[in-house]
Amino acid sequence: MKRLLVVVAIIFVVTHPGSSVVAQEARPTCVAPTLPAGTPAAEAGVVVSPDDSPGTVVDAATAARVVAGIENFIACRNAGDYAAYAALLTPDRMLVEAGTTNPYDVIADLEGFNLPITTLALGDVRTHADGRLSAEFVHLFGSHLYYRSRLYVVEDDGYVKFDEERYLPEEPPGEQSAVDVRLVDFGFELDHTTIANAQYVVLRGENAGNHQHEIIVARLPEGATVEQALTGEVPEDQIEFAGQTAIAPGQADDLVLVNLEPGTYALLCLLDEPDGVPHAAKGMVAQLTIEGTAAPTP
C-alpha cells in the first residue's frame, strides 16, 4: 500500500478557467519589478473577494493596457521566470498560489510543478467598484485542460498585477463528446465507460457524496490498467496528466479536455481523510476509453 500511495503522489500531483472576446497571440515579453531578497516561509491566510458585480466596460486604451499586462505575467510564467511572475502577484493571489504572502514560496512551488498556459482568447475588459479591473480569459493549461475564467488585476506603480481568478462555465465552442461522472463515497459512477473522441471531451462531474472529491484524468499506455499504474507496474514517464477538477459535496463541475489521443484514461481521486489514506486507495478509481481522433483545438 505504501508503494501505491507513493507512486500516485509522484505521478499525479498538480497545481491548481459581455462583449466579444478577441483571440490574442502570446507576447514573448516579461517585465516585472525586482523582488527584495528573501527565502520561502510558511504562512496561512484567507482570501477575500470584495466585489461580485459584473463591472463596467472600459475604454479602448485601458483595455489594451490590461490585456498587455495579463499577457506579460503569463509570458513570465511560461518563460520560467518565476521571480518576475511572483513580483506581478498581489498578496491575495500569492495566498491562493502558495498558501503564503511570501513570493519565494510561489517560486518554489512553480519550480516543483508548472505547465505552459496557451491563451485562446482574452478580452471584455471591465472596471469594478473596488478599483480592480478584469478580463475574460480562455486558455489551455498544459496540452489538454480547457479553462474559461475572469482574471482580476490591479495597477500598481506602472505594472498590471494578478489578483484573482474566478472560473466561469466553460461553454466550449466546438464539437463535444460527454460522459456523466457521479462521485460518491468512495467511487466513480460513469454513464459510459467508452466514448467517441471529439474536439472537446467533457466530463460532467457531480459530487453525490458527503466528502470533497476530485477528478484527476491521466492517459495510460496501451494495454495498461489503472490498477497497474497504482501499483507501479507502469513507468511514471508513460502516464500523461490530462486534467483535474475538485468538486464540493452537492456541487457539480464540468472538466473539459482537448487534443486527446485515443486510448485508456484513468480517473482518480487523491484527496484523503484524516486517516491520511487517499480516496483512490479506498476504491475511488475508474477507467474511460476514448475512441477515434478529433479535430485539434488551436
PDB file of C-alpha atoms in Angstrom:
ATOM      1  CA  MET A   1       0.000   0.000   0.000  1.00  0.00           C
ATOM      2  CA  LYS A   2       2.817   2.430   0.795  1.00  0.00           C
ATOM      3  CA  ARG A   3       4.279   1.860  -2.695  1.00  0.00           C
ATOM      4  CA  LEU A   4       0.838   2.556  -4.225  1.00  0.00           C
ATOM      5  CA  LEU A   5       0.470   5.854  -2.418  1.00  0.00           C
ATOM      6  CA  VAL A   6       3.995   6.997  -3.216  1.00  0.00           C
ATOM      7  CA  VAL A   7       3.578   6.212  -6.910  1.00  0.00           C
ATOM      8  CA  VAL A   8       0.223   8.006  -7.009  1.00  0.00           C
ATOM      9  CA  ALA A   9       1.641  11.096  -5.341  1.00  0.00           C
ATOM     10  CA  ILE A  10       4.619  11.279  -7.689  1.00  0.00           C
ATOM     11  CA  ILE A  11       2.601  10.735 -10.862  1.00  0.00           C
ATOM     12  CA  PHE A  12      -0.455  12.856 -10.256  1.00  0.00           C
ATOM     13  CA  VAL A  13       0.419  15.883  -8.064  1.00  0.00           C
ATOM     14  CA  VAL A  14      -0.941  19.017  -9.771  1.00  0.00           C
ATOM     15  CA  THR A  15      -1.280  22.776  -9.053  1.00  0.00           C
ATOM     16  CA  HIS A  16      -4.196  24.063  -9.451  1.00  0.00           C
ATOM     17  CA  PRO A  17     -10.775  28.507 -16.040  1.00  0.00           C
ATOM     18  CA  GLY A  18     -20.324  40.827 -22.069  1.00  0.00           C
ATOM     19  CA  SER A  19     -18.867  41.817 -25.233  1.00  0.00           C
ATOM     20  CA  SER A  20     -16.987  39.629 -27.630  1.00  0.00           C
ATOM     21  CA  VAL A  21     -13.673  38.057 -26.634  1.00  0.00           C
ATOM     22  CA  VAL A  22     -10.846  38.516 -29.105  1.00  0.00           C
ATOM     23  CA  ALA A  23      -8.175  35.863 -29.686  1.00  0.00           C
ATOM     24  CA  GLN A  24      -4.639  37.010 -28.800  1.00  0.00           C
ATOM     25  CA  GLU A  25      -1.134  35.829 -29.632  1.00  0.00           C
ATOM     26  CA  ALA A  26       1.156  35.375 -26.627  1.00  0.00           C
ATOM     27  CA  ARG A  27       3.863  38.018 -26.313  1.00  0.00           C
ATOM     28  CA  PRO A  28       7.418  36.923 -25.529  1.00  0.00           C
ATOM     29  CA  THR A  29       7.936  39.825 -23.109  1.00  0.00           C
ATOM     30  CA  CYS A  30       8.359  39.538 -19.350  1.00  0.00           C
ATOM     31  CA  VAL A  31       8.742  42.797 -17.432  1.00  0.00           C
ATOM     32  CA  ALA A  32       8.410  42.940 -13.646  1.00  0.00           C
ATOM     33  CA  PRO A  33       9.704  44.789 -10.585  1.00  0.00           C
ATOM     34  CA  THR A  34      12.662  43.251  -8.768  1.00  0.00           C
ATOM     35  CA  LEU A  35      11.838  41.215  -5.689  1.00  0.00           C
ATOM     36  CA  PRO A  36      13.601  42.081  -2.436  1.00  0.00           C
ATOM     37  CA  ALA A  37      15.963  39.434  -1.089  1.00  0.00           C
ATOM     38  CA  GLY A  38      14.202  36.624   0.726  1.00  0.00           C
ATOM     39  CA  THR A  39      13.580  32.919   1.163  1.00  0.00           C
ATOM     40  CA  PRO A  40      10.474  30.675   1.321  1.00  0.00           C
ATOM     41  CA  ALA A  41       8.444  30.649   4.545  1.00  0.00           C
ATOM     42  CA  ALA A  42       5.169  29.268   5.841  1.00  0.00           C
ATOM     43  CA  GLU A  43       2.147  31.495   6.349  1.00  0.00           C
ATOM     44  CA  ALA A  44      -1.592  30.830   6.090  1.00  0.00           C
ATOM     45  CA  GLY A  45      -4.302  33.312   5.217  1.00  0.00           C
ATOM     46  CA  VAL A  46      -7.793  33.885   3.866  1.00  0.00           C
ATOM     47  CA  VAL A  47      -8.529  35.485   0.519  1.00  0.00           C
ATOM     48  CA  VAL A  48     -11.452  37.907   0.442  1.00  0.00           C
ATOM     49  CA  SER A  49     -13.286  38.688  -2.807  1.00  0.00           C
ATOM     50  CA  PRO A  50     -14.634  42.213  -2.244  1.00  0.00           C
ATOM     51  CA  ASP A  51     -16.692  42.766  -5.409  1.00  0.00           C
ATOM     52  CA  ASP A  52     -19.097  40.421  -7.190  1.00  0.00           C
ATOM     53  CA  SER A  53     -20.599  42.987  -9.558  1.00  0.00           C
ATOM     54  CA  PRO A  54     -20.309  42.495 -13.334  1.00  0.00           C
ATOM     55  CA  GLY A  55     -18.406  45.755 -13.676  1.00  0.00           C
ATOM     56  CA  THR A  56     -18.378  48.369 -16.427  1.00  0.00           C
ATOM     57  CA  VAL A  57     -16.767  48.067 -19.862  1.00  0.00           C
ATOM     58  CA  VAL A  58     -13.632  50.234 -20.083  1.00  0.00           C
ATOM     59  CA  ASP A  59     -12.286  52.472 -22.847  1.00  0.00           C
ATOM     60  CA  ALA A  60     -10.021  51.058 -25.564  1.00  0.00           C
ATOM     61  CA  ALA A  61      -6.781  52.423 -24.067  1.00  0.00           C
ATOM     62  CA  THR A  62      -7.468  50.878 -20.653  1.00  0.00           C
ATOM     63  CA  ALA A  63      -8.491  47.585 -22.265  1.00  0.00           C
ATOM     64  CA  ALA A  64      -5.252  47.452 -24.252  1.00  0.00           C
ATOM     65  CA  ARG A  65      -3.205  48.185 -21.119  1.00  0.00           C
ATOM     66  CA  VAL A  66      -4.912  45.421 -19.135  1.00  0.00           C
ATOM     67  CA  VAL A  67      -4.608  42.871 -21.953  1.00  0.00           C
ATOM     68  CA  ALA A  68      -0.912  43.682 -22.370  1.00  0.00           C
ATOM     69  CA  GLY A  69      -0.379  43.377 -18.601  1.00  0.00           C
ATOM     70  CA  ILE A  70      -2.049  39.959 -18.455  1.00  0.00           C
ATOM     71  CA  GLU A  71      -0.056  38.773 -21.461  1.00  0.00           C
ATOM     72  CA  ASN A  72       3.066  39.982 -19.663  1.00  0.00           C
ATOM     73  CA  PHE A  73       2.637  37.961 -16.457  1.00  0.00           C
ATOM     74  CA  ILE A  74       1.588  34.883 -18.448  1.00  0.00           C
ATOM     75  CA  ALA A  75       4.744  35.276 -20.561  1.00  0.00           C
ATOM     76  CA  CYS A  76       6.829  35.457 -17.362  1.00  0.00           C
ATOM     77  CA  ARG A  77       5.317  32.214 -16.084  1.00  0.00           C
ATOM     78  CA  ASN A  78       5.638  30.421 -19.412  1.00  0.00           C
ATOM     79  CA  ALA A  79       9.284  31.522 -19.735  1.00  0.00           C
ATOM     80  CA  GLY A  80      10.091  30.042 -16.330  1.00  0.00           C
ATOM     81  CA  ASP A  81      10.930  33.466 -14.876  1.00  0.00           C
ATOM     82  CA  TYR A  82       9.103  32.707 -11.657  1.00  0.00           C
ATOM     83  CA  ALA A  83      10.682  35.559  -9.711  1.00  0.00           C
ATOM     84  CA  ALA A  84       9.224  38.024 -12.230  1.00  0.00           C
ATOM     85  CA  TYR A  85       5.874  36.226 -12.153  1.00  0.00           C
ATOM     86  CA  ALA A  86       5.785  36.292  -8.336  1.00  0.00           C
ATOM     87  CA  ALA A  87       6.601  40.011  -8.387  1.00  0.00           C
ATOM     88  CA  LEU A  88       3.478  40.520 -10.504  1.00  0.00           C
ATOM     89  CA  LEU A  89       1.134  38.900  -7.951  1.00  0.00           C
ATOM     90  CA  THR A  90      -0.784  40.658  -5.209  1.00  0.00           C
ATOM     91  CA  PRO A  91      -0.564  39.223  -1.671  1.00  0.00           C
ATOM     92  CA  ASP A  92      -4.069  37.736  -2.055  1.00  0.00           C
ATOM     93  CA  ARG A  93      -3.010  35.880  -5.202  1.00  0.00           C
ATOM     94  CA  MET A  94       0.144  34.611  -3.513  1.00  0.00           C
ATOM     95  CA  LEU A  95      -2.065  33.098  -0.814  1.00  0.00           C
ATOM     96  CA  VAL A  96      -4.012  31.185  -3.464  1.00  0.00           C
ATOM     97  CA  GLU A  97      -0.943  30.002  -5.365  1.00  0.00           C
ATOM     98  CA  ALA A  98       1.313  29.094  -2.440  1.00  0.00           C
ATOM     99  CA  GLY A  99      -0.607  29.484   0.823  1.00  0.00           C
ATOM    100  CA  THR A 100       1.632  32.378   1.908  1.00  0.00           C
ATOM    101  CA  THR A 101       2.287  36.024   1.075  1.00  0.00           C
ATOM    102  CA  ASN A 102       5.979  35.229   0.617  1.00  0.00           C
ATOM    103  CA  PRO A 103       6.804  35.400  -3.121  1.00  0.00           C
ATOM    104  CA  TYR A 104       9.645  32.918  -2.676  1.00  0.00           C
ATOM    105  CA  ASP A 105       7.138  30.210  -1.777  1.00  0.00           C
ATOM    106  CA  VAL A 106       5.392  30.907  -5.103  1.00  0.00           C
ATOM    107  CA  ILE A 107       8.736  30.472  -6.867  1.00  0.00           C
ATOM    108  CA  ALA A 108       9.444  27.195  -5.058  1.00  0.00           C
ATOM    109  CA  ASP A 109       6.002  25.798  -5.881  1.00  0.00           C
ATOM    110  CA  LEU A 110       6.257  26.654  -9.575  1.00  0.00           C
ATOM    111  CA  GLU A 111       9.745  25.200  -9.804  1.00  0.00           C
ATOM    112  CA  GLY A 112       8.269  21.957  -8.475  1.00  0.00           C
ATOM    113  CA  PHE A 113       5.385  21.818 -10.952  1.00  0.00           C
ATOM    114  CA  ASN A 114       4.236  24.032 -13.786  1.00  0.00           C
ATOM    115  CA  LEU A 115       2.573  23.562 -17.154  1.00  0.00           C
ATOM    116  CA  PRO A 116       2.513  26.083 -20.010  1.00  0.00           C
ATOM    117  CA  ILE A 117      -0.524  28.322 -20.461  1.00  0.00           C
ATOM    118  CA  THR A 118      -1.836  28.842 -24.009  1.00  0.00           C
ATOM    119  CA  THR A 119      -4.109  31.848 -24.445  1.00  0.00           C
ATOM    120  CA  LEU A 120      -7.076  31.132 -26.718  1.00  0.00           C
ATOM    121  CA  ALA A 121      -9.000  34.367 -26.114  1.00  0.00           C
ATOM    122  CA  LEU A 122      -8.595  37.448 -23.934  1.00  0.00           C
ATOM    123  CA  GLY A 123     -10.875  40.480 -23.796  1.00  0.00           C
ATOM    124  CA  ASP A 124     -14.094  42.041 -22.423  1.00  0.00           C
ATOM    125  CA  VAL A 125     -12.108  44.211 -20.000  1.00  0.00           C
ATOM    126  CA  ARG A 126     -14.172  45.753 -17.197  1.00  0.00           C
ATOM    127  CA  THR A 127     -13.664  48.042 -14.218  1.00  0.00           C
ATOM    128  CA  HIS A 128     -15.144  47.349 -10.771  1.00  0.00           C
ATOM    129  CA  ALA A 129     -16.249  49.393  -7.787  1.00  0.00           C
ATOM    130  CA  ASP A 130     -13.400  48.042  -5.643  1.00  0.00           C
ATOM    131  CA  GLY A 131     -10.868  49.605  -8.045  1.00  0.00           C
ATOM    132  CA  ARG A 132      -9.836  46.375  -9.748  1.00  0.00           C
ATOM    133  CA  LEU A 133     -10.028  45.616 -13.456  1.00  0.00           C
ATOM    134  CA  SER A 134     -10.889  42.269 -15.025  1.00  0.00           C
ATOM    135  CA  ALA A 135     -10.803  40.447 -18.358  1.00  0.00           C
ATOM    136  CA  GLU A 136     -12.361  37.266 -19.674  1.00  0.00           C
ATOM    137  CA  PHE A 137      -9.666  34.655 -20.275  1.00  0.00           C
ATOM    138  CA  VAL A 138      -9.974  31.392 -22.229  1.00  0.00           C
ATOM    139  CA  HIS A 139      -6.886  29.191 -22.156  1.00  0.00           C
ATOM    140  CA  LEU A 140      -5.308  25.775 -22.063  1.00  0.00           C
ATOM    141  CA  PHE A 141      -3.342  24.680 -19.004  1.00  0.00           C
ATOM    142  CA  GLY A 142      -0.862  22.206 -20.375  1.00  0.00           C
ATOM    143  CA  SER A 143      -1.855  20.369 -23.535  1.00  0.00           C
ATOM    144  CA  HIS A 144      -5.355  19.232 -22.630  1.00  0.00           C
ATOM    145  CA  LEU A 145      -7.078  21.207 -19.850  1.00  0.00           C
ATOM    146  CA  TYR A 146      -9.505  23.863 -21.143  1.00  0.00           C
ATOM    147  CA  TYR A 147     -10.498  26.755 -18.860  1.00  0.00           C
ATOM    148  CA  ARG A 148     -12.662  29.840 -19.144  1.00  0.00           C
ATOM    149  CA  SER A 149     -12.320  32.395 -16.356  1.00  0.00           C
ATOM    150  CA  ARG A 150     -12.257  36.059 -15.445  1.00  0.00           C
ATOM    151  CA  LEU A 151      -8.906  37.429 -14.282  1.00  0.00           C
ATOM    152  CA  TYR A 152      -8.943  40.338 -11.814  1.00  0.00           C
ATOM    153  CA  VAL A 153      -5.935  42.653 -11.771  1.00  0.00           C
ATOM    154  CA  VAL A 154      -4.740  45.838 -10.120  1.00  0.00           C
ATOM    155  CA  GLU A 155      -2.432  48.528 -11.471  1.00  0.00           C
ATOM    156  CA  ASP A 156       0.485  49.211  -9.166  1.00  0.00           C
ATOM    157  CA  ASP A 157       3.391  51.569  -9.921  1.00  0.00           C
ATOM    158  CA  GLY A 158       3.119  51.044 -13.679  1.00  0.00           C
ATOM    159  CA  TYR A 159       2.591  47.273 -13.521  1.00  0.00           C
ATOM    160  CA  VAL A 160      -0.556  45.200 -14.005  1.00  0.00           C
ATOM    161  CA  LYS A 161      -0.619  42.657 -11.150  1.00  0.00           C
ATOM    162  CA  PHE A 162      -2.645  39.441 -10.951  1.00  0.00           C
ATOM    163  CA  ASP A 163      -5.086  39.478  -8.013  1.00  0.00           C
ATOM    164  CA  GLU A 164      -7.774  36.819  -8.520  1.00  0.00           C
ATOM    165  CA  GLU A 165      -9.152  34.246 -10.944  1.00  0.00           C
ATOM    166  CA  ARG A 166     -12.836  33.302 -10.991  1.00  0.00           C
ATOM    167  CA  TYR A 167     -13.799  30.313 -13.109  1.00  0.00           C
ATOM    168  CA  LEU A 168     -16.754  30.560 -15.482  1.00  0.00           C
ATOM    169  CA  PRO A 169     -18.844  27.884 -17.226  1.00  0.00           C
ATOM    170  CA  GLU A 170     -16.534  26.604 -19.946  1.00  0.00           C
ATOM    171  CA  GLU A 171     -19.046  26.726 -22.841  1.00  0.00           C
ATOM    172  CA  PRO A 172     -16.686  25.098 -25.372  1.00  0.00           C
ATOM    173  CA  PRO A 173     -17.476  26.324 -28.884  1.00  0.00           C
ATOM    174  CA  GLY A 174     -16.905  23.153 -30.929  1.00  0.00           C
ATOM    175  CA  GLU A 175     -17.904  19.502 -31.278  1.00  0.00           C
ATOM    176  CA  GLN A 176     -18.362  17.793 -27.910  1.00  0.00           C
ATOM    177  CA  SER A 177     -18.430  14.271 -26.518  1.00  0.00           C
ATOM    178  CA  ALA A 178     -19.597  13.971 -22.918  1.00  0.00           C
ATOM    179  CA  VAL A 179     -19.726  11.461 -20.093  1.00  0.00           C
ATOM    180  CA  ASP A 180     -21.589  11.903 -16.794  1.00  0.00           C
ATOM    181  CA  VAL A 181     -19.367  11.201 -13.789  1.00  0.00           C
ATOM    182  CA  ARG A 182     -21.095  10.778 -10.425  1.00  0.00           C
ATOM    183  CA  LEU A 183     -18.732  10.992  -7.455  1.00  0.00           C
ATOM    184  CA  VAL A 184     -19.730   9.005  -4.361  1.00  0.00           C
ATOM    185  CA  ASP A 185     -18.017   7.958  -1.130  1.00  0.00           C
ATOM    186  CA  PHE A 186     -15.786   6.321  -2.444  1.00  0.00           C
ATOM    187  CA  GLY A 187     -16.094   5.683  -6.161  1.00  0.00           C
ATOM    188  CA  PHE A 188     -16.926   6.963  -9.634  1.00  0.00           C
ATOM    189  CA  GLU A 189     -20.154   6.075 -11.428  1.00  0.00           C
ATOM    190  CA  LEU A 190     -19.873   6.695 -15.190  1.00  0.00           C
ATOM    191  CA  ASP A 191     -22.851   6.568 -17.528  1.00  0.00           C
ATOM    192  CA  HIS A 192     -20.425   5.428 -20.266  1.00  0.00           C
ATOM    193  CA  THR A 193     -17.015   3.809 -19.951  1.00  0.00           C
ATOM    194  CA  THR A 194     -16.295   4.231 -23.679  1.00  0.00           C
ATOM    195  CA  ILE A 195     -16.971   7.417 -25.656  1.00  0.00           C
ATOM    196  CA  ALA A 196     -16.099   8.783 -29.073  1.00  0.00           C
ATOM    197  CA  ASN A 197     -13.338  11.370 -29.221  1.00  0.00           C
ATOM    198  CA  ALA A 198     -14.295  14.959 -30.054  1.00  0.00           C
ATOM    199  CA  GLN A 199     -12.727  18.402 -30.211  1.00  0.00           C
ATOM    200  CA  TYR A 200     -13.948  18.899 -26.621  1.00  0.00           C
ATOM    201  CA  VAL A 201     -14.316  15.900 -24.296  1.00  0.00           C
ATOM    202  CA  VAL A 202     -16.474  16.908 -21.331  1.00  0.00           C
ATOM    203  CA  LEU A 203     -16.620  15.038 -18.023  1.00  0.00           C
ATOM    204  CA  ARG A 204     -19.768  16.289 -16.290  1.00  0.00           C
ATOM    205  CA  GLY A 205     -18.911  15.742 -12.657  1.00  0.00           C
ATOM    206  CA  GLU A 206     -21.474  15.695  -9.832  1.00  0.00           C
ATOM    207  CA  ASN A 207     -20.485  15.095  -6.225  1.00  0.00           C
ATOM    208  CA  ALA A 208     -23.249  12.998  -4.640  1.00  0.00           C
ATOM    209  CA  GLY A 209     -21.116  12.099  -1.628  1.00  0.00           C
ATOM    210  CA  ASN A 210     -20.575  13.669   1.765  1.00  0.00           C
ATOM    211  CA  HIS A 211     -16.882  14.364   1.179  1.00  0.00           C
ATOM    212  CA  GLN A 212     -14.914  16.719  -1.039  1.00  0.00           C
ATOM    213  CA  HIS A 213     -13.774  14.809  -4.129  1.00  0.00           C
ATOM    214  CA  GLU A 214     -11.783  15.441  -7.275  1.00  0.00           C
ATOM    215  CA  ILE A 215     -11.492  14.004 -10.756  1.00  0.00           C
ATOM    216  CA  ILE A 216      -7.923  13.556 -11.959  1.00  0.00           C
ATOM    217  CA  VAL A 217      -7.610  12.278 -15.522  1.00  0.00           C
ATOM    218  CA  ALA A 218      -4.439  10.728 -16.952  1.00  0.00           C
ATOM    219  CA  ARG A 219      -3.755   8.752 -20.118  1.00  0.00           C
ATOM    220  CA  LEU A 220      -2.326   5.260 -19.654  1.00  0.00           C
ATOM    221  CA  PRO A 221      -0.079   3.463 -22.142  1.00  0.00           C
ATOM    222  CA  GLU A 222      -1.753   0.947 -24.452  1.00  0.00           C
ATOM    223  CA  GLY A 223      -2.830  -2.210 -22.636  1.00  0.00           C
ATOM    224  CA  ALA A 224      -2.280  -0.800 -19.137  1.00  0.00           C
ATOM    225  CA  THR A 225      -4.907  -0.638 -16.384  1.00  0.00           C
ATOM    226  CA  VAL A 226      -5.481   1.779 -13.524  1.00  0.00           C
ATOM    227  CA  GLU A 227      -4.513  -0.921 -11.057  1.00  0.00           C
ATOM    228  CA  GLN A 228      -1.158  -1.440 -12.791  1.00  0.00           C
ATOM    229  CA  ALA A 229      -0.484   2.293 -12.680  1.00  0.00           C
ATOM    230  CA  LEU A 230      -1.262   2.473  -8.967  1.00  0.00           C
ATOM    231  CA  THR A 231       0.973  -0.467  -8.075  1.00  0.00           C
ATOM    232  CA  GLY A 232       3.921   0.907 -10.037  1.00  0.00           C
ATOM    233  CA  GLU A 233       3.829  -1.696 -12.821  1.00  0.00           C
ATOM    234  CA  VAL A 234       3.526   1.126 -15.363  1.00  0.00           C
ATOM    235  CA  PRO A 235       6.533   3.502 -15.589  1.00  0.00           C
ATOM    236  CA  GLU A 236       5.671   7.001 -14.435  1.00  0.00           C
ATOM    237  CA  ASP A 237       7.017   8.612 -17.614  1.00  0.00           C
ATOM    238  CA  GLN A 238       4.431   6.650 -19.630  1.00  0.00           C
ATOM    239  CA  ILE A 239       1.486   8.199 -17.781  1.00  0.00           C
ATOM    240  CA  GLU A 240       0.332  11.602 -19.092  1.00  0.00           C
ATOM    241  CA  PHE A 241      -1.623  14.040 -16.916  1.00  0.00           C
ATOM    242  CA  ALA A 242      -4.663  15.383 -18.803  1.00  0.00           C
ATOM    243  CA  GLY A 243      -6.740  17.399 -16.330  1.00  0.00           C
ATOM    244  CA  GLN A 244      -8.198  17.830 -12.851  1.00  0.00           C
ATOM    245  CA  THR A 245     -11.119  19.421 -11.029  1.00  0.00           C
ATOM    246  CA  ALA A 246     -12.231  19.410  -7.386  1.00  0.00           C
ATOM    247  CA  ILE A 247     -15.942  19.318  -6.504  1.00  0.00           C
ATOM    248  CA  ALA A 248     -17.540  20.010  -3.123  1.00  0.00           C
ATOM    249  CA  PRO A 249     -20.413  17.850  -1.797  1.00  0.00           C
ATOM    250  CA  GLY A 250     -23.682  18.638  -3.558  1.00  0.00           C
ATOM    251  CA  GLN A 251     -21.913  20.587  -6.302  1.00  0.00           C
ATOM    252  CA  ALA A 252     -21.237  19.918  -9.979  1.00  0.00           C
ATOM    253  CA  ASP A 253     -18.496  20.969 -12.372  1.00  0.00           C
ATOM    254  CA  ASP A 254     -17.501  20.202 -15.957  1.00  0.00           C
ATOM    255  CA  LEU A 255     -13.957  19.092 -16.722  1.00  0.00           C
ATOM    256  CA  VAL A 256     -13.262  19.989 -20.358  1.00  0.00           C
ATOM    257  CA  LEU A 257     -10.342  18.328 -22.160  1.00  0.00           C
ATOM    258  CA  VAL A 258      -8.977  18.912 -25.654  1.00  0.00           C
ATOM    259  CA  ASN A 259      -6.425  17.395 -28.051  1.00  0.00           C
ATOM    260  CA  LEU A 260      -6.806  13.934 -26.557  1.00  0.00           C
ATOM    261  CA  GLU A 261      -5.256  10.847 -28.105  1.00  0.00           C
ATOM    262  CA  PRO A 262      -7.468   7.751 -28.316  1.00  0.00           C
ATOM    263  CA  GLY A 263      -6.784   5.210 -25.612  1.00  0.00           C
ATOM    264  CA  THR A 264      -7.390   4.336 -21.966  1.00  0.00           C
ATOM    265  CA  TYR A 265      -7.637   7.052 -19.338  1.00  0.00           C
ATOM    266  CA  ALA A 266      -7.521   6.686 -15.565  1.00  0.00           C
ATOM    267  CA  LEU A 267      -9.896   8.612 -13.305  1.00  0.00           C
ATOM    268  CA  LEU A 268      -8.754   9.020  -9.695  1.00  0.00           C
ATOM    269  CA  CYS A 269      -9.483  10.987  -6.545  1.00  0.00           C
ATOM    270  CA  LEU A 270      -6.344  11.591  -4.480  1.00  0.00           C
ATOM    271  CA  LEU A 271      -7.908  13.675  -1.715  1.00  0.00           C
ATOM    272  CA  ASP A 272      -7.691  11.978   1.662  1.00  0.00           C
ATOM    273  CA  GLU A 273      -9.416  11.764   5.007  1.00  0.00           C
ATOM    274  CA  PRO A 274      -7.905  12.414   8.469  1.00  0.00           C
ATOM    275  CA  ASP A 275      -6.549   8.865   8.336  1.00  0.00           C
ATOM    276  CA  GLY A 276      -4.219  10.019   5.537  1.00  0.00           C
ATOM    277  CA  VAL A 277      -5.435   7.411   3.041  1.00  0.00           C
ATOM    278  CA  PRO A 278      -6.226   8.847  -0.413  1.00  0.00           C
ATOM    279  CA  HIS A 279      -9.699   8.138  -1.756  1.00  0.00           C
ATOM    280  CA  ALA A 280      -8.104   6.228  -4.659  1.00  0.00           C
ATOM    281  CA  ALA A 281      -6.809   3.695  -2.146  1.00  0.00           C
ATOM    282  CA  LYS A 282     -10.397   3.300  -0.897  1.00  0.00           C
ATOM    283  CA  GLY A 283     -11.530   2.333  -4.401  1.00  0.00           C
ATOM    284  CA  MET A 284     -12.161   5.739  -5.988  1.00  0.00           C
ATOM    285  CA  VAL A 285     -10.722   4.887  -9.395  1.00  0.00           C
ATOM    286  CA  ALA A 286     -12.218   4.217 -12.821  1.00  0.00           C
ATOM    287  CA  GLN A 287     -11.240   3.770 -16.468  1.00  0.00           C
ATOM    288  CA  LEU A 288     -12.541   5.613 -19.501  1.00  0.00           C
ATOM    289  CA  THR A 289     -11.784   4.588 -23.077  1.00  0.00           C
ATOM    290  CA  ILE A 290     -11.748   7.257 -25.774  1.00  0.00           C
ATOM    291  CA  GLU A 291     -12.082   6.021 -29.344  1.00  0.00           C
ATOM    292  CA  GLY A 292     -11.096   7.729 -32.585  1.00  0.00           C
ATOM    293  CA  THR A 293      -9.426  11.029 -33.438  1.00  0.00           C
ATOM    294  CA  ALA A 294     -10.814  14.553 -33.331  1.00  0.00           C
ATOM    295  CA  ALA A 295     -10.026  17.976 -34.753  1.00  0.00           C
ATOM    296  CA  PRO A 296      -7.343  19.783 -32.720  1.00  0.00           C
ATOM    297  CA  THR A 297      -8.015  22.868 -30.630  1.00  0.00           C
ATOM    298  CA  PRO A 298      -5.663  25.684 -31.666  1.00  0.00           C
TER     299      PRO A 298
END
